Amino acid sequence: MTDRLTAREIVALVADDATFAELPDPVREPTGSAGSAPDGPLGWPGYDAARARAAERTGERESVVCGTALVEGVRAVLIAFEFGFLGGSLGERTGDRLVSAYAHARAHRLPVVPLVATGGSRMQEGMLALTQLQRVARESVLTREAGLPQIAVVRDPTTGGGWATLGAGADVVLALPGAQVGFAGSRVRPADADPAAYTAEAQAAAGAVDAVVPPEELRGTLGRWLRLLTRPSTTPAAPPKPPGTGTGASTGTGPAPGPAGLPATGWDAVLRARSPERPRAGAYLDAYFTHRVAIDGDRCGGTDPQGMLCGFGDHEGRTVAYAAQTGTATRPAGYRTAARLIRLADRLGIPVLTLVDTPGAANDAEAERQGAGAAIADLFAAVAAARTPVTTLVVGEGGSGGALALAAPGNTWATPDSYFSVIAPELAAAILKRPPHEVESTADQLRVRPQDLVDLGVVRGVVGGPDRTRDDG
């Protein structure tokens, strides 16, 4: 980046005018640590002088400035790093400030926003500086357990332990364009390392950053995230109606609907679900939400932007989380991202909407190398363990376990343009050694139509079509 903002400048960039109130500096007990011993706990020659020069140059007493402020009207705890103070490094006094800031957030039920710019741990304090990462990790865990969101903004540079705790450890990670972001700083990485791999953009491509946000859009983006993540609700999300169809019947080139607007046969249901003209996930989400923000990436090095859309949105004045398949074969990173989304929503008490639409999980060799089975298992576990209500709508193809992993037991609905099957009819016929002309009759035997799914008790009802709802009484 060409412009490196100071701690006060980044606070001014994100906080509403005249709302920032700095937290008091915690008092460190005189135990022979960096707070009292000459030249710090290691007696590092010149350390006191370096701190004094840093304070004179920046006007700060430490490498972080902590306080509360309104961001687009939402009060939050801001933790702003001052890179000009010894490279924004973490020492014992830094750790004291961070612990105090997180404790204040929990005491007052406030979200935490680290605005990170750091080179890592302060070598003049040795292992005592490095162990501050354990303190930070503990505070982050306690804050997570308290159901409070943490939204990090990573600036230039964000490296070392600061990235591996306050940055990458946050629930949502936003980054400024061109920022150097990575565990290895520029002076410690291999000489032949590609510098492009250590950027905000590269971390976004690898699934470690949710969005790269220009400075002029940062306050608005952060404000939207804070509003959405601080509105818990115990009411399940209502399943959306198919957009642009009125009754929900297919407007595409698939087979004509039956007398009740539902597919007449199992094969008709398959063709309607596979029609390129029926509504896809993006259309459902656009119609359902006033506005939405996306999380992207599985935090394990992968993304699946073509197969799984995840995020949070505003629906009729309350927040609903969403994980939506897009009609393609879902890749392992997509399943892991969905599991991440559901666990985050569960911690924050936000209801979840899932949209099922996939011919099945990706089954190529690369998907196996990326842990397809484990990723699907993890999503099954996330849905099963969720305490927040989860609502599912099958909007297209429901292909076997790769679709079922995203479905809510007992609260799954279907549209007239959908089917759900233990296996694709073509594959079932092949396994049974049936000739190709029996594929259609096999689809009927599998009972994949939405009305069949209601009768079988697999789904609760058909949304956007005739009144087909299971009687649980």
Coordinates of C-alpha atoms in Angstrom, one line a residue:
M1 CA 0.0 0.0 0.0
T2 CA 1.2 3.5 -0.7
D3 CA -0.5 5.2 2.3
R4 CA 0.0 3.6 5.7
L5 CA -2.6 5.0 8.1
T6 CA -1.8 5.6 11.8
A7 CA -3.9 4.1 14.5
R8 CA -5.8 7.4 15.0
E9 CA -6.3 7.8 11.3
I10 CA -7.8 4.3 10.9
V11 CA -10.1 4.9 13.9
A12 CA -11.2 8.2 12.3
L13 CA -11.8 6.3 9.0
V14 CA -14.2 3.8 10.5
A15 CA -15.8 5.5 13.5
D16 CA -18.7 8.0 13.4
D17 CA -17.6 11.5 14.1
A18 CA -16.7 12.4 17.7
T19 CA -17.7 9.0 19.1
F20 CA -14.4 7.4 19.9
A21 CA -13.6 7.1 23.6
E22 CA -10.3 5.6 24.5
L23 CA -10.2 3.0 27.2
P24 CA -8.0 3.7 30.3
D25 CA -4.5 2.2 30.2
P26 CA -4.3 -0.9 32.4
V27 CA -1.9 -0.7 35.3
R28 CA 0.9 -3.3 35.2
E29 CA 2.1 -4.6 38.5
P30 CA 5.9 -4.1 39.2
T31 CA 7.0 -7.7 38.8
G32 CA 10.2 -7.1 36.9
S33 CA 8.5 -7.2 33.5
A34 CA 8.5 -4.7 30.7
G35 CA 6.4 -2.4 32.7
S36 CA 9.1 -1.6 35.3
A37 CA 12.5 -3.2 34.6
P38 CA 15.1 -1.1 32.9
D39 CA 15.2 -2.0 29.2
G40 CA 12.4 -4.5 29.6
P41 CA 12.4 -8.1 31.0
L42 CA 15.5 -9.2 29.0
G43 CA 17.5 -6.0 29.8
W44 CA 17.7 -5.4 26.0
P45 CA 20.2 -2.6 25.6
G46 CA 18.6 0.5 24.2
Y47 CA 15.0 -0.8 24.5
D48 CA 13.8 2.0 26.8
A49 CA 15.3 4.6 24.4
A50 CA 13.6 2.9 21.4
R51 CA 10.3 3.0 23.2
A52 CA 10.8 6.7 24.0
R53 CA 11.6 7.5 20.4
A54 CA 8.6 5.6 19.2
A55 CA 6.4 7.5 21.7
E56 CA 7.8 10.9 20.6
R57 CA 7.4 10.0 16.9
T58 CA 3.8 8.7 17.1
G59 CA 2.4 10.4 20.1
E60 CA 1.3 7.0 21.5
R61 CA 2.4 5.1 24.6
E62 CA 2.0 1.7 23.1
S63 CA 1.5 -0.1 19.8
V64 CA -2.3 -0.4 20.2
V65 CA -5.0 2.2 20.8
C66 CA -8.1 0.7 22.3
G67 CA -11.5 2.3 22.8
T68 CA -15.2 2.3 22.0
A69 CA -16.9 4.1 19.1
L70 CA -20.0 4.0 17.0
V71 CA -19.6 2.6 13.5
E72 CA -22.6 3.5 11.4
G73 CA -24.5 3.7 14.6
V74 CA -23.4 0.4 16.2
R75 CA -21.2 0.6 19.2
A76 CA -18.1 -1.6 19.2
V77 CA -14.7 -2.0 20.8
L78 CA -12.0 -0.8 18.4
I79 CA -8.4 -2.1 18.7
A80 CA -6.2 0.0 16.4
F81 CA -2.5 -0.9 15.9
E82 CA 0.1 1.8 15.5
F83 CA 2.7 0.4 13.1
G84 CA 4.9 3.4 13.7
F85 CA 5.4 2.3 17.3
L86 CA 8.1 -0.4 17.0
G87 CA 6.4 -1.9 13.9
G88 CA 3.1 -2.4 15.7
S89 CA 4.7 -5.3 17.6
L90 CA 3.2 -7.1 20.6
G91 CA 4.8 -6.9 24.0
E92 CA 3.6 -7.3 27.5
R93 CA 2.0 -3.9 27.7
T94 CA 0.3 -4.5 24.4
G95 CA -1.1 -7.7 25.8
D96 CA -2.4 -5.9 28.8
R97 CA -4.3 -3.4 26.6
L98 CA -5.7 -6.2 24.5
V99 CA -6.9 -8.2 27.5
S100 CA -8.5 -5.1 28.9
A101 CA -10.2 -4.3 25.6
Y102 CA -11.7 -7.8 25.2
A103 CA -12.8 -7.8 28.9
H104 CA -14.6 -4.5 28.3
A105 CA -16.3 -5.9 25.3
R106 CA -17.7 -8.8 27.2
A107 CA -18.7 -6.7 30.2
H108 CA -20.7 -4.4 27.9
R109 CA -21.9 -6.9 25.3
L110 CA -20.0 -5.2 22.4
P111 CA -18.5 -6.6 19.2
V112 CA -14.8 -6.4 18.8
V113 CA -13.1 -4.8 15.7
P114 CA -9.3 -5.3 15.6
L115 CA -7.8 -2.9 13.0
V116 CA -4.5 -4.8 12.6
A117 CA -1.1 -3.5 11.3
T118 CA 1.7 -5.4 13.0
G119 CA 5.0 -7.1 12.3
G120 CA 4.5 -9.7 15.0
S121 CA 5.9 -10.2 18.5
R122 CA 8.5 -7.8 20.0
M123 CA 11.9 -9.5 20.1
Q124 CA 13.2 -7.1 22.7
E125 CA 10.9 -8.9 25.2
G126 CA 11.7 -12.4 24.0
M127 CA 9.3 -15.2 24.9
L128 CA 7.3 -13.0 27.2
A129 CA 6.3 -11.1 24.1
L130 CA 5.5 -14.3 22.2
T131 CA 3.3 -15.6 25.0
Q132 CA 1.0 -12.6 24.6
L133 CA -0.4 -14.5 21.6
Q134 CA -1.8 -17.1 24.1
R135 CA -3.4 -14.3 26.1
V136 CA -5.0 -12.9 23.0
A137 CA -6.2 -16.3 21.9
R138 CA -7.8 -16.9 25.3
E139 CA -9.6 -13.5 25.2
S140 CA -10.8 -14.2 21.7
V141 CA -12.2 -17.6 22.8
L142 CA -14.0 -16.1 25.8
T143 CA -15.5 -13.4 23.6
R144 CA -16.6 -16.0 21.0
E145 CA -18.2 -18.1 23.8
A146 CA -20.0 -15.0 25.0
G147 CA -21.7 -14.8 21.6
L148 CA -20.1 -11.6 20.5
P149 CA -18.8 -11.1 16.9
Q150 CA -15.2 -10.3 16.0
I151 CA -14.6 -8.5 12.7
A152 CA -11.0 -7.9 11.8
V153 CA -9.7 -5.3 9.3
V154 CA -6.2 -6.3 8.2
R155 CA -4.0 -3.4 7.1
D156 CA -0.5 -3.1 5.8
P157 CA 1.3 -5.0 7.0
T158 CA -0.4 -7.8 9.0
T159 CA 2.1 -10.5 9.7
G160 CA 3.3 -13.0 12.3
G161 CA 1.4 -13.7 15.5
G162 CA -0.9 -10.7 15.0
W163 CA -2.2 -12.2 11.8
A164 CA -2.4 -15.7 13.3
T165 CA -4.6 -14.4 16.3
L166 CA -6.4 -11.1 15.9
G167 CA -6.5 -11.2 12.2
A168 CA -7.1 -14.8 10.9
G169 CA -8.7 -15.7 14.2
A170 CA -11.7 -13.3 13.8
D171 CA -15.1 -14.4 12.7
V172 CA -15.0 -12.2 9.6
V173 CA -11.8 -10.8 8.0
L174 CA -11.8 -7.7 5.8
A175 CA -8.6 -6.4 4.2
L176 CA -7.5 -3.2 2.7
P177 CA -6.3 -3.4 -1.0
G178 CA -2.7 -4.2 -1.5
A179 CA -1.9 -4.9 2.2
Q180 CA 0.9 -7.3 3.0
V181 CA -0.9 -10.2 4.8
G182 CA 0.8 -13.4 5.8
F183 CA 2.3 -15.3 8.7
A184 CA 5.8 -14.7 7.3
G185 CA 7.0 -11.1 7.2
S186 CA 9.0 -9.7 4.3
R187 CA 12.4 -10.1 6.1
V188 CA 11.9 -13.7 7.3
R189 CA 10.3 -15.5 4.3
P190 CA 12.4 -17.4 1.7
A191 CA 14.4 -15.2 -0.6
D192 CA 12.7 -16.8 -3.7
A193 CA 9.2 -16.5 -2.3
D194 CA 6.6 -14.9 -4.6
P195 CA 5.6 -11.6 -2.9
A196 CA 2.2 -11.8 -4.6
A197 CA 1.4 -14.7 -2.3
Y198 CA 1.6 -12.5 0.8
T199 CA -1.1 -10.0 -0.1
A200 CA -4.7 -9.3 0.9
E201 CA -5.8 -10.4 -2.6
A202 CA -3.9 -13.7 -2.4
Q203 CA -5.4 -14.4 1.1
A204 CA -8.9 -13.7 -0.3
A205 CA -8.2 -16.1 -3.2
A206 CA -7.1 -18.7 -0.6
G207 CA -10.2 -18.4 1.5
A208 CA -8.5 -16.7 4.5
V209 CA -10.0 -13.2 3.9
D210 CA -13.7 -12.6 3.2
A211 CA -13.5 -9.4 1.3
V212 CA -11.0 -6.8 0.1
V213 CA -12.5 -3.4 0.8
P214 CA -11.3 0.0 -0.5
P215 CA -10.7 2.5 2.3
E216 CA -13.5 4.8 1.2
E217 CA -16.0 1.9 1.6
L218 CA -14.7 0.5 4.9
R219 CA -16.9 2.3 7.3
G220 CA -20.1 1.5 5.4
T221 CA -19.0 -2.2 4.9
L222 CA -18.0 -2.6 8.5
G223 CA -21.2 -0.9 9.7
R224 CA -23.3 -3.4 7.6
W225 CA -21.5 -6.3 9.1
L226 CA -21.9 -5.0 12.7
R227 CA -25.6 -4.4 12.3
L228 CA -26.2 -7.8 10.8
L229 CA -24.1 -9.8 13.3
T230 CA -25.5 -8.1 16.4
R231 CA -29.2 -8.9 15.9
P232 CA -29.9 -12.4 17.3
S233 CA -33.3 -14.0 16.8
T234 CA -34.9 -17.3 17.9
T235 CA -37.6 -17.3 15.1
P236 CA -36.8 -19.7 12.2
A237 CA -36.3 -18.1 8.8
A238 CA -39.4 -18.4 6.5
P239 CA -38.6 -20.4 3.3
P240 CA -38.5 -18.0 0.3
K241 CA -41.0 -18.3 -2.5
P242 CA -39.7 -18.9 -6.0
P243 CA -38.9 -15.5 -7.5
G244 CA -40.6 -14.3 -10.6
T245 CA -43.0 -17.2 -11.1
G246 CA -46.1 -16.3 -9.1
T247 CA -47.3 -19.9 -8.4
G248 CA -43.8 -21.3 -8.5
A249 CA -44.4 -23.3 -11.6
S250 CA -41.5 -23.5 -14.0
T251 CA -41.3 -20.8 -16.6
G252 CA -38.5 -22.6 -18.5
T253 CA -38.5 -25.1 -21.4
G254 CA -39.0 -28.2 -19.2
P255 CA -42.1 -30.4 -19.2
A256 CA -45.4 -28.7 -18.6
P257 CA -46.6 -28.9 -15.0
G258 CA -49.3 -31.5 -14.0
P259 CA -52.8 -30.5 -13.2
A260 CA -51.9 -29.1 -9.8
G261 CA -48.8 -27.2 -11.1
L262 CA -46.5 -30.0 -9.8
P263 CA -44.5 -32.4 -12.0
A264 CA -46.6 -35.2 -13.4
T265 CA -43.9 -37.9 -13.2
G266 CA -40.6 -38.4 -11.5
W267 CA -38.7 -37.8 -14.7
D268 CA -40.7 -34.5 -15.2
A269 CA -39.5 -33.4 -11.8
V270 CA -35.9 -34.2 -12.8
L271 CA -36.2 -32.2 -16.1
R272 CA -37.8 -29.2 -14.4
A273 CA -35.0 -29.2 -11.7
R274 CA -32.4 -29.3 -14.5
S275 CA -34.0 -26.7 -16.7
P276 CA -31.5 -23.8 -17.3
E277 CA -34.4 -21.3 -17.0
R278 CA -35.6 -22.0 -13.5
P279 CA -34.6 -19.6 -10.8
R280 CA -31.1 -20.2 -9.2
A281 CA -29.7 -19.3 -5.8
G282 CA -28.7 -15.8 -6.7
A283 CA -32.3 -14.9 -7.7
Y284 CA -33.7 -16.4 -4.5
L285 CA -31.2 -14.5 -2.4
D286 CA -31.8 -11.2 -4.2
A287 CA -35.6 -11.5 -3.8
Y288 CA -35.4 -12.6 -0.1
F289 CA -32.9 -10.1 1.3
T290 CA -33.0 -6.3 1.3
H291 CA -29.2 -6.4 1.4
R292 CA -26.6 -9.1 2.2
V293 CA -22.9 -9.5 2.8
A294 CA -20.8 -12.6 1.9
I295 CA -18.3 -14.7 3.7
D296 CA -15.9 -16.4 1.4
G297 CA -13.5 -19.3 2.1
D298 CA -13.1 -22.3 4.3
R299 CA -10.1 -21.0 6.3
C300 CA -8.2 -24.0 5.0
G301 CA -6.9 -22.6 1.7
G302 CA -10.0 -23.1 -0.4
T303 CA -13.0 -21.4 -1.9
D304 CA -16.0 -22.5 -3.9
P305 CA -17.6 -19.3 -5.3
Q306 CA -19.2 -21.1 -8.2
G307 CA -20.8 -23.8 -6.0
M308 CA -21.7 -22.3 -2.6
L309 CA -22.9 -18.8 -1.6
C310 CA -22.7 -18.0 2.1
G311 CA -23.3 -14.9 4.2
F312 CA -25.7 -12.8 6.2
G313 CA -28.6 -10.7 5.0
D314 CA -31.5 -8.5 6.1
H315 CA -34.9 -10.1 5.7
E316 CA -37.9 -8.0 6.9
G317 CA -35.8 -6.2 9.5
R318 CA -33.9 -9.1 11.0
T319 CA -30.7 -11.0 10.2
V320 CA -30.8 -14.4 8.5
A321 CA -27.6 -16.3 7.6
Y322 CA -27.6 -18.2 4.4
A323 CA -25.8 -21.0 2.7
A324 CA -26.9 -21.7 -0.9
Q325 CA -25.9 -24.2 -3.5
T326 CA -25.8 -22.9 -7.0
G327 CA -26.7 -25.9 -9.1
T328 CA -23.2 -27.2 -9.7
A329 CA -21.4 -30.0 -8.0
T330 CA -20.3 -28.7 -4.6
R331 CA -16.6 -28.8 -3.8
P332 CA -15.1 -29.6 -0.4
A333 CA -14.3 -25.9 0.2
G334 CA -18.0 -25.1 -0.4
Y335 CA -19.0 -27.6 2.3
R336 CA -16.4 -26.3 4.7
T337 CA -17.5 -22.7 4.1
A338 CA -21.1 -23.6 4.8
A339 CA -20.1 -25.4 8.0
R340 CA -18.2 -22.3 9.0
L341 CA -21.2 -20.1 8.3
I342 CA -23.6 -22.3 10.3
R343 CA -21.3 -22.5 13.3
L344 CA -20.8 -18.7 13.3
A345 CA -24.6 -18.1 13.0
D346 CA -25.2 -20.6 15.8
R347 CA -22.7 -18.8 18.2
L348 CA -24.4 -15.5 17.4
G349 CA -27.9 -16.8 17.7
I350 CA -28.9 -16.0 14.1
P351 CA -31.3 -18.2 12.2
V352 CA -30.0 -19.9 9.1
L353 CA -31.6 -20.4 5.6
T354 CA -30.1 -23.1 3.3
L355 CA -30.9 -23.6 -0.3
V356 CA -30.3 -27.1 -1.7
D357 CA -29.4 -27.3 -5.4
T358 CA -26.7 -29.6 -6.6
P359 CA -26.5 -32.8 -8.7
G360 CA -24.2 -34.0 -6.0
A361 CA -20.8 -33.5 -4.4
A362 CA -17.8 -33.1 -6.7
N363 CA -16.4 -36.6 -7.2
D364 CA -13.2 -35.9 -9.2
A365 CA -9.8 -37.0 -7.9
E366 CA -8.9 -33.5 -6.8
A367 CA -12.1 -33.3 -4.6
E368 CA -11.0 -36.5 -3.0
R369 CA -7.5 -35.1 -2.3
Q370 CA -9.2 -32.1 -0.8
G371 CA -11.1 -34.2 1.7
A372 CA -14.6 -34.4 0.2
G373 CA -15.8 -37.0 2.7
A374 CA -14.5 -35.2 5.7
A375 CA -15.9 -31.8 4.5
I376 CA -19.4 -33.3 4.0
A377 CA -19.2 -35.1 7.3
D378 CA -18.3 -31.8 9.0
L379 CA -21.3 -30.0 7.4
F380 CA -23.7 -32.8 8.6
A381 CA -22.3 -32.3 12.1
A382 CA -22.6 -28.5 12.0
V383 CA -26.3 -28.8 10.9
A384 CA -27.0 -31.5 13.5
A385 CA -25.4 -29.6 16.3
A386 CA -26.9 -26.2 15.5
R387 CA -29.0 -24.7 18.3
T388 CA -30.2 -21.8 16.2
P389 CA -33.1 -22.7 13.9
V390 CA -32.2 -23.9 10.4
T391 CA -34.7 -23.7 7.5
T392 CA -34.0 -25.5 4.1
L393 CA -35.6 -25.0 0.7
V394 CA -34.8 -27.4 -2.1
V395 CA -34.9 -25.2 -5.2
G396 CA -33.5 -27.5 -7.8
E397 CA -31.6 -30.7 -7.8
G398 CA -31.3 -32.6 -4.5
G399 CA -28.5 -35.0 -5.4
S400 CA -27.9 -37.6 -2.7
G401 CA -25.7 -37.0 0.4
G402 CA -24.0 -34.0 -1.2
A403 CA -27.4 -32.2 -1.0
L404 CA -28.7 -33.7 2.2
A405 CA -25.7 -32.4 4.2
L406 CA -27.1 -28.9 3.8
A407 CA -30.7 -29.9 4.7
A408 CA -32.4 -29.2 8.0
P409 CA -33.9 -32.3 9.6
G410 CA -37.6 -31.7 10.2
N411 CA -37.6 -28.2 8.5
T412 CA -37.0 -28.8 4.9
W413 CA -39.3 -27.5 2.1
A414 CA -39.4 -28.0 -1.6
T415 CA -40.4 -25.9 -4.7
P416 CA -42.3 -27.3 -7.7
D417 CA -39.1 -27.1 -9.7
S418 CA -37.2 -29.5 -7.5
Y419 CA -36.5 -33.1 -6.7
F420 CA -34.6 -35.0 -4.0
S421 CA -33.2 -38.5 -4.6
V422 CA -30.9 -41.0 -2.9
I423 CA -29.2 -41.3 -6.3
A424 CA -29.6 -39.8 -9.8
P425 CA -32.1 -41.9 -11.8
E426 CA -29.5 -42.5 -14.6
L427 CA -27.0 -43.9 -12.0
A428 CA -29.7 -46.0 -10.3
A429 CA -30.6 -47.6 -13.6
A430 CA -27.0 -48.3 -14.4
I431 CA -26.4 -49.9 -11.0
L432 CA -29.5 -52.0 -11.5
K433 CA -28.3 -52.9 -15.1
R434 CA -31.5 -51.5 -16.6
P435 CA -31.5 -50.3 -20.3
P436 CA -31.5 -46.5 -20.9
H437 CA -35.2 -46.4 -21.8
E438 CA -36.0 -47.4 -18.2
V439 CA -34.4 -44.4 -16.6
E440 CA -37.7 -42.5 -16.6
S441 CA -39.6 -45.3 -14.9
T442 CA -36.8 -45.6 -12.4
A443 CA -37.3 -42.0 -11.5
D444 CA -40.9 -42.8 -10.8
Q445 CA -39.9 -45.7 -8.6
L446 CA -37.5 -43.5 -6.6
R447 CA -40.4 -41.1 -5.8
V448 CA -38.4 -38.0 -6.2
R449 CA -41.2 -35.5 -7.0
P450 CA -41.8 -32.7 -4.4
Q451 CA -45.3 -34.1 -3.7
D452 CA -43.8 -37.5 -3.1
L453 CA -41.3 -36.0 -0.7
V454 CA -44.2 -34.5 1.3
D455 CA -46.0 -37.9 1.4
L456 CA -42.9 -39.6 2.5
G457 CA -42.3 -37.1 5.3
V458 CA -39.0 -36.0 3.9
V459 CA -40.1 -32.4 3.4
R460 CA -42.7 -30.4 5.2
G461 CA -44.4 -28.9 2.2
V462 CA -44.2 -27.4 -1.3
V463 CA -43.5 -23.6 -1.4
G464 CA -44.8 -21.5 -4.2
G465 CA -47.1 -24.1 -5.7
P466 CA -50.4 -25.7 -4.6
D467 CA -51.1 -26.1 -0.9
R468 CA -49.1 -29.3 -0.2
T469 CA -48.1 -29.5 3.4
R470 CA -47.4 -32.5 5.5
D471 CA -49.9 -33.1 8.3
D472 CA -47.7 -33.7 11.4
G473 CA -50.7 -33.9 13.7

